[in-house]
Short mmCIF file of C-alpha atoms and ligand atoms in Angstrom, two decimals:
data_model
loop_
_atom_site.label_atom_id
_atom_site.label_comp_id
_atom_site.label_asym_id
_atom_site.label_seq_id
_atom_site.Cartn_x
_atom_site.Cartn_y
_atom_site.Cartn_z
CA UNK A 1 -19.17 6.37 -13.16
CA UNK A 2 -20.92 9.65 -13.76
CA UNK A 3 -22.46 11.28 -10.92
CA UNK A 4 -25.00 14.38 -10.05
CA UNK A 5 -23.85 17.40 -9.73
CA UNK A 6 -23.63 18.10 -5.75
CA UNK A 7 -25.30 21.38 -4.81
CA UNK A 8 -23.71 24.93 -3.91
CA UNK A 9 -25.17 27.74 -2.10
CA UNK A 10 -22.85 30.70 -1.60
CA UNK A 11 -23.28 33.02 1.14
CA UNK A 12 -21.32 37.04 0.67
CA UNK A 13 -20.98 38.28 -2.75
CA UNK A 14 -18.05 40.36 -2.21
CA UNK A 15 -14.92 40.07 -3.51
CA UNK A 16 -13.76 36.60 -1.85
CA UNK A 17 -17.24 35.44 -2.77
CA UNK A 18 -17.72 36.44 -6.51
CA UNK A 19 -15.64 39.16 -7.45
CA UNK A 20 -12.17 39.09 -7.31
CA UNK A 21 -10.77 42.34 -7.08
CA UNK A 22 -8.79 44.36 -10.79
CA UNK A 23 -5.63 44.53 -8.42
CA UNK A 24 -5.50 40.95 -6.89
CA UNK A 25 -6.52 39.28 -10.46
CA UNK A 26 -3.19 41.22 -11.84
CA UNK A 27 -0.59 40.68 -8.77
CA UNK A 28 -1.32 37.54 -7.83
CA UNK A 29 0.34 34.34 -9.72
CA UNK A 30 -1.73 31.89 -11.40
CA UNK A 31 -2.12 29.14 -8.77
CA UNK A 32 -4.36 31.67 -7.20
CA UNK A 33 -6.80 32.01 -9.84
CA UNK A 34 -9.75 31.48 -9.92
CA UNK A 35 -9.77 32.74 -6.10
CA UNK A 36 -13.53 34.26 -5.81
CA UNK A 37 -15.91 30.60 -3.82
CA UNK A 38 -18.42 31.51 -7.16
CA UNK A 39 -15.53 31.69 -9.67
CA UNK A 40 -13.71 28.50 -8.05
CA UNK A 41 -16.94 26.19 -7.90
CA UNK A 42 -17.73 27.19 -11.85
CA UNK A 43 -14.45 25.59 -12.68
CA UNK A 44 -14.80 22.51 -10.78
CA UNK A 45 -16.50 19.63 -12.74
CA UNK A 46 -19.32 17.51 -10.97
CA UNK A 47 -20.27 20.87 -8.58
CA UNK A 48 -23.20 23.57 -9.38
CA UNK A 49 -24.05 26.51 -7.91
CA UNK A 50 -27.96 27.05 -7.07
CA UNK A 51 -28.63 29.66 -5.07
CA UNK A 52 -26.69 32.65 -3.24
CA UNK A 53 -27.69 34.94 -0.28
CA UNK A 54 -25.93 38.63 -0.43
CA UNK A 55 -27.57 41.41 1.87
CA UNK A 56 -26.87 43.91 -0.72
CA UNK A 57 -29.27 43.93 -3.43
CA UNK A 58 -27.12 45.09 -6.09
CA UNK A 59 -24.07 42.98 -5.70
CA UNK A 60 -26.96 39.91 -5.30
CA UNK A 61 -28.13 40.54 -8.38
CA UNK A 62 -25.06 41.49 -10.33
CA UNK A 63 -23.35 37.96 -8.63
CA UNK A 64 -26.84 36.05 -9.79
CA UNK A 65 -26.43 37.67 -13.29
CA UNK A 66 -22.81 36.91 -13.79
CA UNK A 67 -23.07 33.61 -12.30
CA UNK A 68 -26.24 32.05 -13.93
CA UNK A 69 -27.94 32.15 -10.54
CA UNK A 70 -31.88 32.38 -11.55
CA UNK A 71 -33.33 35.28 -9.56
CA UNK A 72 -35.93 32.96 -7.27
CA UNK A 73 -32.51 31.37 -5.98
CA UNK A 74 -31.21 34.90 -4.80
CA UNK A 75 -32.00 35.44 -1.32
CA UNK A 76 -31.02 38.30 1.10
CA UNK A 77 -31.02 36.17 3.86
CA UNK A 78 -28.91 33.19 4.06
CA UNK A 79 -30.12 31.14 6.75
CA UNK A 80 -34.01 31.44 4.88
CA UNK A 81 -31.67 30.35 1.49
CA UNK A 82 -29.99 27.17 3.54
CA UNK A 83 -33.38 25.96 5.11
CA UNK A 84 -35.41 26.65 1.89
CA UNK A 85 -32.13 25.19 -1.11
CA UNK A 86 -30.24 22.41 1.55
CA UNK A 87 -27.50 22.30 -0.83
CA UNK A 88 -25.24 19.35 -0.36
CA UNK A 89 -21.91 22.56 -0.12
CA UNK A 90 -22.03 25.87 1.47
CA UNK A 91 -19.61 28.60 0.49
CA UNK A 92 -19.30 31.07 3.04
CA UNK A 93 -17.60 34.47 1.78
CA UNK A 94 -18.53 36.95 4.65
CA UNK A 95 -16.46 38.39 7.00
CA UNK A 96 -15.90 36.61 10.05
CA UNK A 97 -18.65 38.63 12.06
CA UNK A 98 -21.67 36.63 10.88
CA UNK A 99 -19.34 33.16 9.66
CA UNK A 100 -20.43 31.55 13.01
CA UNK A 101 -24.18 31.73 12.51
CA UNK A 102 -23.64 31.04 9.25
CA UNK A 103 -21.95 27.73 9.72
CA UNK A 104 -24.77 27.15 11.99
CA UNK A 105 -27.45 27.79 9.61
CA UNK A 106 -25.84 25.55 7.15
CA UNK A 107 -25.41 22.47 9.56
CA UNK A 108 -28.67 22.96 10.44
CA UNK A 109 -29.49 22.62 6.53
CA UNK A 110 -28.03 19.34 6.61
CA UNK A 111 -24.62 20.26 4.16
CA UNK A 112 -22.42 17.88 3.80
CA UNK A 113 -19.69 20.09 3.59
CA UNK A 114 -18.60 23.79 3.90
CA UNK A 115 -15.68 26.04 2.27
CA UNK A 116 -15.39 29.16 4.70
CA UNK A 117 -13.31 32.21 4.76
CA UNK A 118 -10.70 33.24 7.36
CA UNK A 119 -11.01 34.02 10.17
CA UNK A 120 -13.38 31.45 11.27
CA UNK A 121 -14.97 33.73 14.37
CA UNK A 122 -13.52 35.79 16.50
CA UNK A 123 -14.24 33.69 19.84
CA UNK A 124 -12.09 30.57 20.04
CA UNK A 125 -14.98 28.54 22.12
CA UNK A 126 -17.01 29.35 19.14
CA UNK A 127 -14.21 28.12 16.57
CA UNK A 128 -14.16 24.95 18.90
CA UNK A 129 -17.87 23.54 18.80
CA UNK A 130 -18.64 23.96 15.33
CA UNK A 131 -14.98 22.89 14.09
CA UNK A 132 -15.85 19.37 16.96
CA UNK A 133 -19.17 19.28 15.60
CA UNK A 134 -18.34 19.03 11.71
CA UNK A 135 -15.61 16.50 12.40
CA UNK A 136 -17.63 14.38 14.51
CA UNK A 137 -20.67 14.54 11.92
CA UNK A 138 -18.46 13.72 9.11
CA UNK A 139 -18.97 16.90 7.39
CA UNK A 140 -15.97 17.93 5.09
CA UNK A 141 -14.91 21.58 5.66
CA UNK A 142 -12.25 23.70 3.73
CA UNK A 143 -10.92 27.18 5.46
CA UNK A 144 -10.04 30.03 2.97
CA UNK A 145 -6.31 29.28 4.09
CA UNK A 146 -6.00 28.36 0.52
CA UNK A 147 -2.17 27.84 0.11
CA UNK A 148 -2.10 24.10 1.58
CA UNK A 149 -4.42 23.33 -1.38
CA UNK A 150 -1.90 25.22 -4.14
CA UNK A 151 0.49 22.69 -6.15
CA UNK A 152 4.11 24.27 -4.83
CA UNK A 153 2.96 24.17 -1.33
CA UNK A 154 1.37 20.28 -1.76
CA UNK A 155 4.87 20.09 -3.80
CA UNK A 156 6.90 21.04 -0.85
CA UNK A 157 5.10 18.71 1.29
CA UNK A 158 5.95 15.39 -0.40
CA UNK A 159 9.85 16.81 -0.96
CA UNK A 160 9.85 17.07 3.20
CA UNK A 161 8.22 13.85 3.36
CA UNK A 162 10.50 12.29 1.01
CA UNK A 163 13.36 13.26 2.91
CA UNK A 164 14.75 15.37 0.47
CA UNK A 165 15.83 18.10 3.03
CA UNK A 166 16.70 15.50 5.68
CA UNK A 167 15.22 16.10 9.11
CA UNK A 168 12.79 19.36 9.15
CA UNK A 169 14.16 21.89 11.93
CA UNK A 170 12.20 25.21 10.97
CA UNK A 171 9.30 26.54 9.24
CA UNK A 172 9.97 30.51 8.35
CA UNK A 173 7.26 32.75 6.77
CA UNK A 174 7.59 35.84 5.22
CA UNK A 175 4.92 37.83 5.07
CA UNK A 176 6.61 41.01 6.02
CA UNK A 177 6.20 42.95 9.06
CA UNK A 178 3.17 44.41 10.32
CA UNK A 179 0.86 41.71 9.60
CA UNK A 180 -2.64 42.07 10.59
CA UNK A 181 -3.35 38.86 13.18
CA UNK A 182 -6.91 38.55 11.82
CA UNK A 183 -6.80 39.61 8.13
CA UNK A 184 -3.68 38.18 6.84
CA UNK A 185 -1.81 35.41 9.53
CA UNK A 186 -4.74 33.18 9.51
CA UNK A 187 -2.43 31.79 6.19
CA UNK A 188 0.72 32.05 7.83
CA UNK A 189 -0.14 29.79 11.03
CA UNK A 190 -2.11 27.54 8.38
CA UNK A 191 1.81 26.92 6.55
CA UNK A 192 3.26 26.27 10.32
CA UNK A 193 0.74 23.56 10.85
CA UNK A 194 0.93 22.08 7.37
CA UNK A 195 4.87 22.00 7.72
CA UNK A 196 5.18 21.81 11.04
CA UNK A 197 2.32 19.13 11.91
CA UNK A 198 -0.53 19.19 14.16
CA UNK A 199 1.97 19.33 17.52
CA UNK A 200 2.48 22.98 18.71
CA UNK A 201 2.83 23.59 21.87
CA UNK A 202 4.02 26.94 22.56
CA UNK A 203 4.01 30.32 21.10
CA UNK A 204 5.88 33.63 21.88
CA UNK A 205 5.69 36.85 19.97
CA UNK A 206 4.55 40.85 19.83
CA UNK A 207 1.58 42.11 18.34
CA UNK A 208 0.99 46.30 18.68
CA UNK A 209 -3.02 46.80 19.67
CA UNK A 210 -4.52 50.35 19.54
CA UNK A 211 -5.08 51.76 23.00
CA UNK A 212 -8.09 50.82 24.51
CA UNK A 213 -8.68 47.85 22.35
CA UNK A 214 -8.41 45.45 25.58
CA UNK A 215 -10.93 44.68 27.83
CA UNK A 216 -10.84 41.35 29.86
CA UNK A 217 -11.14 38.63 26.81
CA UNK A 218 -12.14 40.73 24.21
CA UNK A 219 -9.90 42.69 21.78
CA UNK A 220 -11.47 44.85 19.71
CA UNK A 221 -9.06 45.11 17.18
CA UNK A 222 -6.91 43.52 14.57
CA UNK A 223 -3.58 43.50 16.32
CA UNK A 224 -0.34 44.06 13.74
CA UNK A 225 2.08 41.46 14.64
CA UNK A 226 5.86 42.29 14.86
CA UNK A 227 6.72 38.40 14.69
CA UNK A 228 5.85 35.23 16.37
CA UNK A 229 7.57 32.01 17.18
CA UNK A 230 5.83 28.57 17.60
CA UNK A 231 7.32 25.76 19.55
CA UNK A 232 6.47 22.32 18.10
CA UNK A 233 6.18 19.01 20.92
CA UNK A 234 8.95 17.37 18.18
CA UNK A 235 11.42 20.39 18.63
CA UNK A 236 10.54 21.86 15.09
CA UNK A 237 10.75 25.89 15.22
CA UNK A 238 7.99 27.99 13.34
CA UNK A 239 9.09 31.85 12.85
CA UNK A 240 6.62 34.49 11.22
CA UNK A 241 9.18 37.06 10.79
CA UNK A 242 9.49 40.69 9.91
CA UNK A 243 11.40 39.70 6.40
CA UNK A 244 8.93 40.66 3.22
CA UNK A 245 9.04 38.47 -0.04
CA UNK A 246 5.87 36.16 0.84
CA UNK A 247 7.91 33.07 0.94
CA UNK A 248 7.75 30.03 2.82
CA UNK A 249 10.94 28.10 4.26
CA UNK A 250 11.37 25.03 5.40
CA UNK A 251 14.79 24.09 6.98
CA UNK A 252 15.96 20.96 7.44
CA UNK A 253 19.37 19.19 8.38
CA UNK A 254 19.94 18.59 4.91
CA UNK A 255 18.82 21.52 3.16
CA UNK A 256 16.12 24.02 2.26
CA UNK A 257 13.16 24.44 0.61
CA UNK A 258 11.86 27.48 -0.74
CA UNK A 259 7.93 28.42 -2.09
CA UNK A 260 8.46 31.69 -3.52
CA UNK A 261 6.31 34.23 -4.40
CA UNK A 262 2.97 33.09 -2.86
CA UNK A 263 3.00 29.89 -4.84
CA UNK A 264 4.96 31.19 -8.05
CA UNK A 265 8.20 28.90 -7.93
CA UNK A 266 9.50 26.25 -5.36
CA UNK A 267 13.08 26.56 -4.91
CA UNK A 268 15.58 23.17 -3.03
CA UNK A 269 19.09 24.45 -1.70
CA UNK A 270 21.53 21.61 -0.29
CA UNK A 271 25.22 21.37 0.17
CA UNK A 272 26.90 19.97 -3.24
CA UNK A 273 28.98 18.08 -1.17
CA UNK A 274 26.81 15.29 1.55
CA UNK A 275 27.71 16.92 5.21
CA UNK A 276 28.91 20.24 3.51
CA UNK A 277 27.66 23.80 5.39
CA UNK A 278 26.94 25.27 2.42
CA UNK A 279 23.78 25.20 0.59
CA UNK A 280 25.55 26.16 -2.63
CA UNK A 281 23.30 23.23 -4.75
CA UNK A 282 20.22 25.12 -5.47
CA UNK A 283 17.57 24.12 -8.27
CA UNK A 284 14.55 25.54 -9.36
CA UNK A 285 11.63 22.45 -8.78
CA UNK A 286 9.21 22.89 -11.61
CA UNK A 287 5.39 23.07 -9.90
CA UNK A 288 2.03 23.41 -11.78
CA UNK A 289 -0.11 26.76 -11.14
CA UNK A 290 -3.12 24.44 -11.18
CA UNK A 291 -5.67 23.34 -9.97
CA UNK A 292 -5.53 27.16 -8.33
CA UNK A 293 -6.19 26.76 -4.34
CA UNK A 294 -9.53 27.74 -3.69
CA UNK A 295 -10.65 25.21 -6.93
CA UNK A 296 -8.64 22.15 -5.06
CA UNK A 297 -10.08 23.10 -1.70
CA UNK A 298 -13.89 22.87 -3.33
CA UNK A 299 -12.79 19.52 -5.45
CA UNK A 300 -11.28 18.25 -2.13
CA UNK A 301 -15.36 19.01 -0.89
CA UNK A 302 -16.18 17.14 -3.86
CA UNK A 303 -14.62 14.20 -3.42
CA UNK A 304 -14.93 13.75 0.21
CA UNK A 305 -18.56 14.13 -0.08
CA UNK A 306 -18.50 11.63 -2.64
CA UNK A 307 -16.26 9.11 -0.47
CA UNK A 308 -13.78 9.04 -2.96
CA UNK A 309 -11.28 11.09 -1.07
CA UNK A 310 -10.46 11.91 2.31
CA UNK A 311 -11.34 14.90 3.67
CA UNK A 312 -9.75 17.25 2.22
CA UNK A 313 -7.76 18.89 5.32
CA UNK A 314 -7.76 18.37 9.14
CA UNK A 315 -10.76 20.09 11.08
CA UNK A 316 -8.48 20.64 14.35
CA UNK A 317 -6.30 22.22 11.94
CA UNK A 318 -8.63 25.63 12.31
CA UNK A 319 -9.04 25.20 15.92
CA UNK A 320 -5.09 25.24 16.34
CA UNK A 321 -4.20 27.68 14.01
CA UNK A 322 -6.65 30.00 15.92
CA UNK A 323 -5.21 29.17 19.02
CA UNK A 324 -1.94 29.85 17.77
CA UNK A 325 -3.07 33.37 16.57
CA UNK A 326 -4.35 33.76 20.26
CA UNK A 327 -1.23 32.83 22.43
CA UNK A 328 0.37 35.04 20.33
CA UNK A 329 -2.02 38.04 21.83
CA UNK A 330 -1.49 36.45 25.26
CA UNK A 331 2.14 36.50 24.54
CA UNK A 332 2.38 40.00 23.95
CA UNK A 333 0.25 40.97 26.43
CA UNK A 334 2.41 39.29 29.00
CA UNK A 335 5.62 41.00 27.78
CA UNK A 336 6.42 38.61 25.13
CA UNK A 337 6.61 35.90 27.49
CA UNK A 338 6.81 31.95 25.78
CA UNK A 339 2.84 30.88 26.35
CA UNK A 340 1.61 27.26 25.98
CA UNK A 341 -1.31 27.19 23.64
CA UNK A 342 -3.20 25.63 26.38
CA UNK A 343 -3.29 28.64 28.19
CA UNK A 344 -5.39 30.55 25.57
CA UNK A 345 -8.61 30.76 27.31
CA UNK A 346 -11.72 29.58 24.65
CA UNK A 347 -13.41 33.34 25.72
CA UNK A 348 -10.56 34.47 23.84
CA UNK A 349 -12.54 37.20 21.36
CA UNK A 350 -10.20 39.19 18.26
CA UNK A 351 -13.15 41.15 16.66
CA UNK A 352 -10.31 42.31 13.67
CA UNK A 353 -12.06 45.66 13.38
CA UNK A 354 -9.61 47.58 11.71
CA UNK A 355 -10.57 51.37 9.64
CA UNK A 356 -14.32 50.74 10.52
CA UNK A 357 -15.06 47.09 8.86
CA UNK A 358 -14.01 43.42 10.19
CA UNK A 359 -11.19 40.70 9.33
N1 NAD B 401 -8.67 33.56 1.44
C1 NAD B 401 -8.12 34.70 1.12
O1 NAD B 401 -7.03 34.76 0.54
C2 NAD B 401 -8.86 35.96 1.46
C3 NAD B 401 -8.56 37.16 0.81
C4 NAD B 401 -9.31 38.29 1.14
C5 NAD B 401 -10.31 38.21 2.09
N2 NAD B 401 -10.56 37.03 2.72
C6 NAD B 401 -11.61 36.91 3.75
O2 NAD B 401 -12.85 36.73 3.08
C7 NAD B 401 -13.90 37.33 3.83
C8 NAD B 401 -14.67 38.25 2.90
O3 NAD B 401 -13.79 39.28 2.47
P1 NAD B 401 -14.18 40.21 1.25
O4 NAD B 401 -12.99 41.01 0.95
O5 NAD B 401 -14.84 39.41 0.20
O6 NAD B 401 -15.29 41.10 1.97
P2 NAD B 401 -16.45 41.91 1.25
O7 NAD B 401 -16.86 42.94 2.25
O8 NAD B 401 -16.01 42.33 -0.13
O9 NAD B 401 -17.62 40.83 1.06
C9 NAD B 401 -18.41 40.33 2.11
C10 NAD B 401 -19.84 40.27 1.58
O10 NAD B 401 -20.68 39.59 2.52
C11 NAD B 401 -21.94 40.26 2.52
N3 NAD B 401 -22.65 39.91 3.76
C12 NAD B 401 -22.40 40.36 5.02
N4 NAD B 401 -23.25 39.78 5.89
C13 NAD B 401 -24.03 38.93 5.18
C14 NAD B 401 -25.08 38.04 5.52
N5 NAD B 401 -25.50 37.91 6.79
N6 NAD B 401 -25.66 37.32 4.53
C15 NAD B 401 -25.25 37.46 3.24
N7 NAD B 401 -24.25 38.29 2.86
C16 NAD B 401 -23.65 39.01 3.81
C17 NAD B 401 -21.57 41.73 2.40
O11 NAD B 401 -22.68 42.52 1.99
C18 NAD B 401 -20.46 41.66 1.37
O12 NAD B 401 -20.94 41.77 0.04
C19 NAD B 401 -13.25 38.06 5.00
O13 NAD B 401 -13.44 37.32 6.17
C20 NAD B 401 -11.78 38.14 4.63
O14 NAD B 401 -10.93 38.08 5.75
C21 NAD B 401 -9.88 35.91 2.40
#
């Protein structure tokens, strides 16, 4: 069956929206690449993108130039580029101080679905309604949490589910210490919920916050976290510790499973003998570098809008993972204290201003 292409209007030209940084496009492995929304969405068959909306006039025309984007479809203002284009997608590449209008703008446009950067916003009642009011609309969304999409993280998923580490008793991350709540954990509390399912209850942890930065609900800052632990309701453990590396570890009571490197290599350690304490059978599980994740989050778009997939990832997903980032604030604040998620109050508000710009 051949189809129409389905419509794409990005919003940011920056470097998560068109141009991936010289540095990332060397370090990074391949499952990462193409990372840029404009870069991703030119690789996916069956998608086209129309228009973009960049308040800087040079990087909206460079991004038009370099993307085939005809200059009538370049618009400085994105919610006059959603009302005017109604694309069937919107990419949003901003930072997270204009995302919630943004989402707004593009609901109000009629999308039928929407890839968005992390952090969603930086109030939690905001996160809430418009993560509610996509799911309950049936639009598709994708968060810029791109590991779940990547092939060793999907990899790791079906080992867990196929038992192949027994029962799962702990989700590790290791991002390395100093972590900045806003900017970079957004992806770690994304791998505790895709590991660790949609159940946590409870968080404890210590964040450092530059003096001053607190005032009733609202931090303005982008706390660095010293490590966090998340209580799931099935007993499961999730641990972002200090350790560096950028691996993920899932521990189960039959072995381990390692992603390594940010996606590069998946790793399974179990005991050679069954019952044995020793996880002295390791081999190297051979995973694809791609689709890379931001492609598979916008095919996921694709073929949800299309009905011939499901949507592509949880919407509550965002709302948690948010929440999580919050008790783990509230934690802190309260002396490291454990803190039920439900205790995060939705005024919650993380601006992630850190050295003058936002998360
Ligand atoms: N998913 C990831 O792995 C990953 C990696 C890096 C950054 N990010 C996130 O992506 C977001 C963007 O980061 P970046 O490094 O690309 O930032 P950036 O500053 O390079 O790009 C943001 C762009 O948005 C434009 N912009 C701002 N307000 C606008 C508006 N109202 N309408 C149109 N354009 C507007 C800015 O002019 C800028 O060009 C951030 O929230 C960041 O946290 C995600």
């Amino acid at each position: 069956m051949t189809h129409e292409p389905l419509t794409v209007a990005l919003v940011g030209c920056g470097r998560m929206g068109a141009f991936t940084s010289e540095g990332t496009r060397t370090s990074v492995p391949p499952c990462w690449l193409p990372l840029s929304h404009a870069e991703a969405v030119e690789a996916v068959d069956g998608l086209s993108l129309v228009a973009l909306a960049e308040v800087d006039a040079t990087r909206r025309n460079d991004a038009g130039e370099r993307f085939g984007v005809p200059s009538q479809a370049r618009y400085a203002d994105a919610a006059e580029m959603l009302a005017a284009v109604r694309p069937d997608i919107a990419a949003i590449a901003t930072r997270s101080d204009v995302r919630a209008a943004t989402v707004e703008a593009a609901l109000a446009a009629g999308v039928r679905g929407i890839h968005a950067e992390k952090p969603f916003a930086p109030r939690l009642g905001d996160t809430e309604r418009l993560l509610s009011r996509m799911e309950r609309d049936g639009v598709a969304f994708t968060f810029g949490t791109v590991r779940r999409f990547m092939p060793a993280y999907r990899r790791a998923r079906e080992l867990l589910a196929d038992g192949a580490i027994g029962t799962l008793r702990e989700v590790a991350v290791d991002f390395g210490a100093g972590q900045l709540l806003l900017w970079t954990l957004p992806h770690a509390v994304d791998l505790l919920l895709g590991y660790g399912g949609s159940s946590p209850e409870s968080v404890c942890g210590r964040v450092d916050i530059p003096d001053g930065a607190v005032s009733g609900e609202t931090i303005d800052a982008d706390p660095a976290v010293r490590f966090a632990r998340v209580r799931f309701a099935d007993g499961v453990e999730g641990a972002i510790t200090a350790a560096g590396g950028m691996d993920v570890r899932l521990s189960g009571t039959a072995g381990t499973i390692r992603v390594l490197s940010d996606g590069a290599a998946l790793e399974l350690a179990r005991p050679s003998a069954p019952g044995g304490a020793y996880l002295d059978r390791v081999e190297r599980v051979p995973v694809a570098q791609a689709p890379s994740g931001t492609q598979a989050a916008f095919m996921g778009l694709r073929d949800a809008i299309r009905g011939t997939g499901p949507m592509p990832m949880p919407h509550g997903d965002v709302v948690l993972g948010q929440r999580i980032l919050g008790a783990i604030v509230v934690s802190s604040l309260d002396g490291g204290r454990e803190t039920p998620l439900a205790a995060v109050p939705s005024g919650l508000t993380i601006t992630g201003r850190y050295r003058g710009n936002v998360a």
